[in-house]
């Protein structure tokens, strides 16, 4: 048995294949200097917690110098840390300390756009139309009389036109907020700059990158109109001939990056690409491109055995085609937390419900029950798992944030039709009581709900049956069991059951139906809820060690 403390540093260069990566939304994780904003000092003070939880690596959301118009996904300087989060020295110390505890650190690379405060964009604004300073972005003349209409009908993911006008009459492209101008990846200087940024962080000890909006880098240079308006953060359905999503041209950029990563053994890149077609998404996993892609199909699958089985099988097929393994994720800083999603009726758009949906539709107990079952399913699968801070506490989405505290640009840009993503970003409760439940010494940048302390680390640690202890046990057992085993054999345990056996003999099963189902013979290792008389209740998962003679 390996305790989390004695974890050997993974020696193979493909440590990520079955790694558990913990996503740290820095601003909301822990506040080290009592200004209500999470920071690197806060994270450093909680590293032991993360080590003991049993994860292998951290992915830290953008921590760069930024006006924080989009939570830091608007980068003003890719080589500086935002003073609200700390200094570059703090970041270096964090990486070293984490590495010393066997935790690798992935940095969030934001290549699709910069902040409007980035030196390049400021130079572009100061330059004349047609000047080379503008060639690093997408500047275009407008349409209509005096060019007062945007160059085309592309819409921003956050709502409204994807173009904004500058005083001299030209327009620039921003697929997200107007403070996030898109970079032109056909520009040699842009390419060279990012190669250098990759080296900068790898040289400081980062183990690699989570790559933001990886499917957006290449744009059609003729800027044609879109045939129909669309919104993102839901999957882009058809990208075969799309003018800005998932274009073939982006792959050349990725290959350039991969050459650099290959100079740093053990480094890894994971793509955030919202592409529905697995055949197209799998292309990101070619051996000379990304090591991993986020698998949002699993996250979006409804609580139905058939759909979940399908989403697992298709992810394996696609990844295997390139010798890779799938990744698994249920929550992140962009989606409604899964313990809330699973508590809402099937088919309901949780994002829309946040604003003015009927609160009576939410069954929080059911949501948490399913979330606990889902995590045993997810952690039972071969491949690597991404956890979002707070899910190990069973945190729900904070759906009742007051409108006047909302910070996500989605709220304004959507014309107040979407509340945005703040409800998944509410600062973490560490203690039962206290001004910000132990998040920091003085308040939190988003208000925490009454009762948040009951989810706290302090309230759950060492208490049998809590979600925190479920995660800890699952991660410990997973570590003991994985031993290079990458295989999975489907079992037919009933129409509403997702069940499979790992090469190690561990059986994983989840009951998504309404009636209890029989558990095959073996030694129960861990279950997400109470199990009695050899029956697995509805919305419950279990891991069972099957004796060799029963396999
Ligand atoms: C990604 C990030 C999201 C951000 C957007 C623009 O989807 O995860 O938080 O708003 O990119 O950078
Ligand atoms: Ca702080």
XYZ file of N, CA and C in Angstrom, residues 248 251 254-255 258 269 279-293 318-319 321-324:
81
model
N -8.411 23.593 -39.930
C -7.222 22.759 -40.140
C -5.938 23.514 -39.797
N -3.574 23.232 -36.514
C -2.738 22.082 -36.160
C -1.246 22.342 -36.383
N 0.081 23.847 -33.268
C 0.225 22.878 -32.185
C 1.499 22.052 -32.379
N 1.789 21.704 -33.624
C 2.996 20.908 -33.879
C 4.258 21.684 -33.504
N 4.503 21.409 -29.807
C 4.852 20.061 -29.350
C 6.359 19.818 -29.471
N 0.548 18.822 -22.728
C -0.405 19.875 -23.130
C -1.789 19.256 -23.237
N -14.269 12.443 -34.292
C -13.237 12.204 -35.309
C -12.380 13.438 -35.486
N -13.020 14.583 -35.447
C -12.267 15.825 -35.599
C -11.484 16.136 -34.320
N -12.108 15.902 -33.192
C -11.437 16.181 -31.922
C -10.209 15.269 -31.750
N -10.352 14.032 -32.193
C -9.234 13.082 -32.041
C -8.003 13.562 -32.798
N -8.200 14.357 -33.843
C -7.055 14.845 -34.623
C -6.107 15.683 -33.758
N -6.634 16.245 -32.644
C -5.776 17.035 -31.749
C -4.802 16.136 -30.992
N -5.098 14.825 -31.003
C -4.308 13.873 -30.209
C -3.239 13.158 -31.015
N -3.017 13.609 -32.245
C -1.969 12.957 -33.037
C -0.671 13.012 -32.234
N 0.201 12.028 -32.446
C 1.403 11.924 -31.599
C 2.289 13.169 -31.606
N 2.180 13.999 -32.633
C 3.005 15.210 -32.624
C 2.172 16.450 -32.279
N 1.008 16.236 -31.636
C 0.188 17.380 -31.226
C -0.086 17.326 -29.716
N -1.347 17.444 -29.313
C -1.644 17.457 -27.877
C -1.498 16.068 -27.257
N -1.146 16.034 -25.974
C -1.134 14.777 -25.244
C -2.553 14.389 -24.847
N -3.361 15.417 -24.578
C -4.724 15.172 -24.096
C -5.678 16.236 -24.651
N -6.948 15.861 -24.747
C -8.000 16.870 -24.963
C -9.036 16.677 -23.867
N -11.820 7.011 -29.896
C -11.134 8.156 -30.500
C -9.710 8.277 -29.963
N -9.560 8.136 -28.663
C -8.225 8.294 -28.079
C -7.314 7.148 -28.513
N -7.282 5.516 -31.147
C -6.846 5.650 -32.538
C -5.491 6.339 -32.624
N -5.153 7.129 -31.602
C -3.851 7.797 -31.623
C -2.972 7.353 -30.465
N -3.270 6.181 -29.929
C -2.445 5.647 -28.845
C -2.607 6.413 -27.538
N -3.632 7.260 -27.468
C -3.842 8.057 -26.250
C -4.931 7.408 -25.386
